[in-house]
Every structure is written in structure tokens, then in C-alpha cells.
Amino acid sequence: MDMVNNEYMNEDYDKFVDKFKPKLTTDDCYTPVEVYNVVLDFVKNNCNIDGLEIIRPFYPGGDFENFNYSDNSVVIDNPPFSIISKIIRYYNQRNIRYFLFAPELTLFNCVQEYTAIVASANVIYENGANVKTSFVSNLFGEKKIIGSPELYYSLKKINDDKKAKRPGYEYPHNLVTVSQIAKVVSKGIYIEIDKKDVVLCSRLDHQKSFKKTIYGGGFLISNTAAKIKAAAEKLAAEKKNKKLKVWQLSEREKEIIESIS
Ligand SMILES: C[S@@+](CC[C@H](N)C(=O)[O-])C[C@H]1O[C@@H](n2cnc3c(N)ncnc32)[C@H](O)[C@@H]1O
């Protein structure tokens, strides 16, 4: 038990230290190169940017208002979303050509002049954030809205490939995560585990050197609880491939069971 208490103390200390790490926001969503290339190809195929210099004024410590924009350039970049309205206004007023990543949620919520290119793509950025992304541009003349399956499918493919490559984790029987319980519940299986059978555990010792934690947290569980979990998972696995009609007990039958219990 002492060992477990020490683990608590270490976890609390780690959480304390985490408080002082800079918080990542969508402004820190750096664009994976393969995502940028898809966007660049889309712009090249759909707008006439032949001979224009492609520029990216948004980077740590950058100052887009004091960037040297030549008449012969086009901005194709992922800007800090928190100031995107200011950026669009700045570019529109100065006729600076742009094709910018934009958060989908606010795309139709802005009075400024631009074409909204709806890609509805979940982009996983370098910091791991998964953000529904679309685009804004002044390269499409009188068009106000463009819905682009081309962008949607190309960006989705990158996202799907990334997800498929993520390592899957298998935890010991004596650990329970919320997603394990969720999986069982989604198959219609009831499960309960007593308080006396669990000890909070947000990271296994084995994970420390890999700098990993248990996603959503978890509990170390007693052998009794591990058997309950295993039985529920077995039932859930049996139901997985079958579309079952679930028969319910009536109140009358419940009363009969109650009378013989
Ligand atoms: C969403 S990130 C994208 C970075 C890079 N353009 C990319 O595509 O990976 C936005 C970047 O803009 C920077 N930034 C913030 N304010 C800025 C400003 N006023 N001018 C230029 N860059 C700025 C942030 O520091 C951050 O690095």
C-alpha cells in the first residue's frame, strides 16, 4: 500500500508541474507537411497562382502586419485562429492574396468579404489537436461558398491513415479504464465494481519512461473485480458480431425472482 501512496504523491507532483507548462491552443496547431501539400495542390489546381511566390507569414514570433508582402505573392498558410478576423480584414484592405486555414465553426459567422471553402475535414495537427478545419480565401472572385469534396476526402485520408498507424494499447487485467467500461455498456452489458476493489491510477509505472498516461484515467482493481470485468468483456465480445434481440424480464418475473432470492 505504501508503494501505491508514493505513486499518488508522484502523480500529484506531475500534475503540479504540468500547471506551469505553456497551454497549447489552436494558435499552436502546426500543420503537418502532408496536410499543407494537399492544400497547396488544391490551390494550384483551382486558382491561377502560376508565377506567384507562396508565402507563410505565420510562425512563432512572427508579425504578419510587418511582413514584406510583394505584389507577386500569395499567402497560403495556417494562421492563429484567435486573430483570423483581424488577418482577413488586413489582407482584404491591402488586396493581399490569401488562402488560409480557418475554424469551421465560425466560417459563416463573419461579415467580411471572403470565399468560404468548406472542407469539413478533421485535421490532426502536430500538437495532436483534432480540429474541424475549412478555409477562407480571396482567390475565388464572386463565389461566396464552395463545398469541396476534393479537400474533404484528401484530408480525411491523411487523418484516417494517421489514426490507423497509432499504436493500440493493451492494459493488464487488473486495470480498468473508462473506455473499457464504455465498450461493455455499448453492447448492453451491465457491470458494477465496488469501491473497496479499486485504487485510482492515472499512469502505470511501466508507462512512465514512455511519457504516457492512461487516457481518461483508470483504476487498479482487485482480482475479484478483474474477474467481473473479464466476464463482462467476454459477454460483450460474444455480442459483438451478432445482432441480438434482447429479451427483458417483466415486473412479474422480477417479483418471482425476488421471492426466490
Ligand atoms: C496555427 S500556428 C501555424 C503555424 C504555421 N503557419 C503552420 O502552418 O504550421 C499559428 C502561428 O502563428 C503565430 N502567430 C501568432 N500571432 C502572430 C502574428 N501576429 N503574426 C504572425 N504570426 C503569428 C503563432 O505563434 C503560431 O506559430
Coordinates of C-alpha atoms and ligand atoms in Angstrom, one line a residue:
M1 CA 0.0 0.0 0.0
D2 CA 3.0 2.3 0.7
M3 CA 4.1 1.9 -2.8
V4 CA 0.6 3.0 -4.1
N5 CA 0.7 6.0 -1.8
N6 CA 4.1 7.0 -3.2
E7 CA 2.6 6.7 -6.7
Y8 CA -0.1 9.2 -5.7
M9 CA 2.4 11.6 -4.5
N10 CA 4.4 11.4 -7.7
E11 CA 1.2 11.8 -9.8
D12 CA 0.2 14.9 -7.8
Y13 CA 3.7 16.3 -8.3
D14 CA 3.5 15.7 -12.0
K15 CA 0.1 17.5 -12.2
F16 CA 1.6 20.4 -10.2
V17 CA 4.5 20.7 -12.6
D18 CA 2.1 20.4 -15.6
K19 CA 0.3 23.6 -14.4
F20 CA 3.4 25.6 -15.3
K21 CA 3.8 24.2 -18.9
P22 CA 2.5 26.6 -21.5
K23 CA -1.1 25.7 -22.5
L24 CA -1.5 24.7 -26.2
T25 CA -4.3 26.4 -28.0
T26 CA -5.5 26.2 -31.6
D27 CA -3.0 29.0 -32.3
D28 CA -0.3 26.4 -31.7
C29 CA -1.7 23.9 -34.2
Y30 CA 1.3 23.4 -36.5
T31 CA 0.4 22.0 -39.9
P32 CA 1.7 18.5 -40.8
V33 CA 3.6 18.8 -44.1
E34 CA 1.3 16.2 -45.9
V35 CA -1.7 18.3 -44.9
Y36 CA -0.1 21.5 -46.2
N37 CA 0.8 19.8 -49.5
V38 CA -2.8 18.7 -50.1
V39 CA -4.0 22.3 -49.5
L40 CA -1.2 23.7 -51.8
D41 CA -2.2 21.2 -54.6
F42 CA -5.8 22.2 -54.2
V43 CA -5.0 25.9 -54.6
K44 CA -2.7 25.2 -57.5
N45 CA -5.4 23.1 -59.3
N46 CA -8.3 25.5 -58.6
C47 CA -6.8 29.0 -58.7
N48 CA -4.4 30.6 -61.1
I49 CA -1.3 31.2 -58.9
D50 CA 1.3 30.4 -61.6
G51 CA 4.4 32.5 -61.1
L52 CA 3.3 33.8 -57.7
E53 CA 5.6 33.4 -54.7
I54 CA 3.9 31.3 -52.0
I55 CA 4.5 32.8 -48.5
R56 CA 3.8 31.7 -44.9
P57 CA 3.9 34.7 -42.6
F58 CA 2.6 32.8 -39.5
Y59 CA 5.2 31.4 -37.3
P60 CA 6.4 31.7 -33.6
G61 CA 7.4 35.3 -33.0
G62 CA 6.1 36.4 -36.5
D63 CA 4.4 39.7 -37.1
F64 CA 2.1 39.4 -40.1
E65 CA 1.4 43.2 -40.2
N66 CA 5.1 43.9 -40.7
F67 CA 5.8 41.1 -43.1
N68 CA 7.2 42.0 -46.6
Y69 CA 4.3 41.1 -49.0
S70 CA 5.3 41.6 -52.6
D71 CA 2.7 42.3 -55.3
N72 CA 3.7 38.9 -56.7
S73 CA 2.9 36.8 -53.7
V74 CA 0.1 34.7 -52.3
V75 CA -0.3 33.7 -48.6
I76 CA -1.1 30.0 -48.2
D77 CA -0.8 29.4 -44.5
N78 CA -2.4 28.3 -41.3
P79 CA -2.8 31.5 -39.2
P80 CA -3.5 31.8 -35.4
F81 CA -7.3 31.3 -35.3
S82 CA -7.8 33.7 -32.4
I83 CA -7.0 36.7 -34.7
I84 CA -8.2 35.4 -38.0
S85 CA -10.8 38.2 -38.4
K86 CA -8.1 40.8 -38.0
I87 CA -5.9 39.0 -40.5
I88 CA -8.7 38.7 -43.1
R89 CA -9.5 42.4 -42.7
Y90 CA -5.8 43.4 -43.0
Y91 CA -5.4 41.3 -46.2
N92 CA -8.7 42.5 -47.8
Q93 CA -7.9 46.1 -47.2
R94 CA -4.5 45.7 -48.9
N95 CA -5.5 43.3 -51.7
I96 CA -3.1 40.7 -50.4
R97 CA -3.9 37.4 -51.9
Y98 CA -4.7 34.6 -49.4
F99 CA -5.8 31.1 -48.9
L100 CA -6.0 30.5 -45.1
F101 CA -6.9 27.6 -42.8
A102 CA -9.9 28.5 -40.8
P103 CA -12.0 27.0 -38.0
E104 CA -15.2 25.6 -39.5
L105 CA -17.4 26.7 -36.6
T106 CA -17.1 30.4 -37.4
L107 CA -16.8 30.2 -41.2
F108 CA -20.4 31.6 -41.8
N109 CA -20.3 33.9 -38.8
C110 CA -18.3 36.8 -40.2
V111 CA -19.4 39.9 -42.2
Q112 CA -16.1 40.2 -44.0
E113 CA -15.6 39.6 -47.7
Y114 CA -14.1 36.2 -48.5
T115 CA -14.9 32.9 -50.1
A116 CA -15.7 30.2 -47.5
I117 CA -14.3 26.9 -48.7
V118 CA -16.0 24.2 -46.7
A119 CA -13.8 21.1 -46.4
S120 CA -15.3 19.8 -43.1
A121 CA -12.1 17.9 -42.5
N122 CA -10.9 16.8 -39.1
V123 CA -7.2 17.7 -39.3
I124 CA -4.8 16.3 -36.7
Y125 CA -2.2 19.0 -36.2
E126 CA 1.4 18.4 -35.0
N127 CA 0.4 19.0 -31.4
G128 CA -2.2 16.2 -31.6
A129 CA -5.2 18.6 -31.6
N130 CA -8.0 17.4 -33.9
V131 CA -9.7 20.4 -35.3
K132 CA -12.6 20.6 -37.8
T133 CA -10.9 22.7 -40.4
S134 CA -12.1 24.7 -43.5
F135 CA -10.6 27.6 -45.4
V136 CA -11.1 31.3 -46.4
S137 CA -9.7 32.9 -49.5
N138 CA -9.9 35.9 -51.8
L139 CA -8.8 33.9 -54.8
F140 CA -12.3 32.8 -56.0
G141 CA -13.8 36.1 -57.2
E142 CA -17.5 36.3 -56.8
K143 CA -18.0 32.9 -55.2
K144 CA -19.1 33.1 -51.5
I145 CA -19.3 29.4 -50.7
I146 CA -17.5 26.4 -52.1
G147 CA -18.1 23.0 -50.7
S148 CA -15.1 20.9 -51.7
P149 CA -15.3 17.0 -51.5
E150 CA -11.8 17.0 -53.1
L151 CA -10.4 18.7 -49.9
Y152 CA -12.6 16.7 -47.6
Y153 CA -11.6 13.3 -49.0
S154 CA -7.8 14.1 -49.3
L155 CA -7.6 15.5 -45.8
K156 CA -9.8 12.7 -44.4
K157 CA -7.4 10.1 -45.9
I158 CA -4.4 11.7 -44.2
N159 CA -6.3 11.7 -40.9
D160 CA -7.5 8.1 -41.3
D161 CA -4.0 6.8 -42.2
K162 CA -2.7 8.6 -39.1
K163 CA -5.3 7.0 -36.8
A164 CA -4.6 3.6 -38.3
K165 CA -0.9 3.9 -37.5
R166 CA -1.5 4.9 -33.9
P167 CA -0.3 2.1 -31.6
G168 CA -3.1 0.2 -29.8
Y169 CA -2.6 -0.4 -26.1
E170 CA -3.5 -3.5 -24.1
Y171 CA -3.7 -3.0 -20.3
P172 CA -3.3 -5.6 -17.6
H173 CA -6.4 -7.4 -16.4
N174 CA -6.1 -5.7 -13.0
L175 CA -6.6 -2.2 -14.5
V176 CA -9.9 -0.7 -15.7
T177 CA -10.3 2.3 -18.0
V178 CA -13.4 4.2 -18.7
S179 CA -13.3 3.2 -22.4
Q180 CA -13.3 -0.5 -21.4
I181 CA -16.5 0.0 -19.3
A182 CA -18.0 2.1 -22.2
K183 CA -17.3 -0.7 -24.6
V184 CA -19.1 -3.2 -22.5
V185 CA -22.0 -0.9 -21.8
S186 CA -22.4 -0.2 -25.5
K187 CA -23.0 -3.9 -26.0
G188 CA -25.8 -3.8 -23.5
I189 CA -23.9 -5.5 -20.6
Y190 CA -24.4 -4.2 -17.1
I191 CA -21.3 -4.1 -14.9
E192 CA -20.6 -2.9 -11.3
I193 CA -17.4 -2.8 -9.3
D194 CA -17.2 -2.0 -5.6
K195 CA -15.3 0.9 -4.1
K196 CA -13.3 -1.4 -2.0
D197 CA -12.0 -3.1 -5.1
V198 CA -10.3 -0.1 -6.8
V199 CA -7.4 2.3 -6.3
L200 CA -7.0 5.3 -8.5
C201 CA -4.3 5.0 -11.1
S202 CA -3.7 7.6 -13.9
R203 CA -0.4 6.1 -15.1
L204 CA 1.2 2.7 -14.8
D205 CA 4.8 2.6 -13.6
H206 CA 5.6 0.9 -16.9
Q207 CA 4.3 3.9 -18.8
K208 CA 6.5 6.5 -17.1
S209 CA 9.6 6.0 -19.2
F210 CA 7.4 6.2 -22.3
K211 CA 5.9 9.5 -21.0
K212 CA 2.4 8.0 -21.5
T213 CA -0.6 8.2 -19.2
I214 CA -3.9 6.2 -19.2
Y215 CA -6.2 8.2 -21.5
G216 CA -9.1 9.3 -19.3
G217 CA -7.5 7.8 -16.2
G218 CA -8.2 4.4 -14.6
F219 CA -8.2 2.2 -11.5
L220 CA -6.1 -0.7 -10.4
I221 CA -8.7 -3.4 -9.5
S222 CA -8.7 -6.4 -7.2
N223 CA -8.7 -9.9 -8.6
T224 CA -12.4 -10.2 -7.8
A225 CA -13.2 -7.0 -9.9
A226 CA -10.8 -8.2 -12.6
K227 CA -12.9 -11.4 -12.9
I228 CA -16.2 -9.3 -13.1
K229 CA -14.6 -7.2 -15.8
A230 CA -13.4 -10.2 -17.8
A231 CA -16.8 -11.8 -17.6
A232 CA -18.5 -8.7 -18.9
E233 CA -15.9 -8.3 -21.7
K234 CA -16.5 -11.9 -22.7
L235 CA -20.2 -11.3 -22.9
A236 CA -19.6 -8.1 -24.9
A237 CA -17.3 -9.9 -27.3
E238 CA -19.9 -12.6 -27.9
K239 CA -22.5 -10.0 -28.8
K240 CA -20.1 -8.1 -31.0
N241 CA -20.8 -9.8 -34.3
K242 CA -24.4 -10.7 -33.7
K243 CA -27.5 -8.5 -33.9
L244 CA -29.3 -9.9 -30.9
K245 CA -32.8 -9.4 -29.8
V246 CA -32.5 -8.6 -26.1
W247 CA -35.3 -10.2 -24.0
Q248 CA -36.3 -8.3 -20.8
L249 CA -37.7 -9.6 -17.5
S250 CA -41.3 -8.4 -16.8
E251 CA -42.2 -6.9 -13.4
R252 CA -44.0 -10.2 -12.7
E253 CA -40.9 -12.2 -13.4
K254 CA -38.7 -9.9 -11.4
E255 CA -41.1 -10.4 -8.4
I256 CA -40.8 -14.2 -8.8
I257 CA -37.0 -13.9 -8.8
E258 CA -37.2 -11.6 -5.8
S259 CA -39.4 -14.2 -4.0
I260 CA -36.9 -17.0 -4.5
S261 CA -33.7 -14.9 -3.9
Ligands
LIG1 C1 -1.7 27.8 -36.1 S1 0.0 28.2 -35.9 C2 0.6 27.7 -37.5 C3 2.0 27.8 -37.8 C4 2.4 27.5 -39.2 N1 2.0 28.6 -40.1 C5 1.9 26.2 -39.7 O1 1.1 26.2 -40.7 O2 2.3 25.2 -39.1 C6 0.0 29.9 -36.0 C7 1.3 30.6 -35.8 O3 1.2 32.0 -35.9 C8 2.0 32.6 -34.9 N2 1.5 34.0 -34.7 C9 0.7 34.4 -33.6 N3 0.5 35.7 -33.8 C10 1.1 36.1 -35.0 C11 1.2 37.3 -35.7 N4 0.6 38.5 -35.2 N5 1.9 37.3 -36.8 C12 2.4 36.2 -37.3 N6 2.4 35.0 -36.7 C13 1.7 35.0 -35.5 C14 1.9 31.7 -33.7 O4 3.0 31.8 -32.9 C15 1.9 30.3 -34.4 O5 3.2 29.9 -34.5

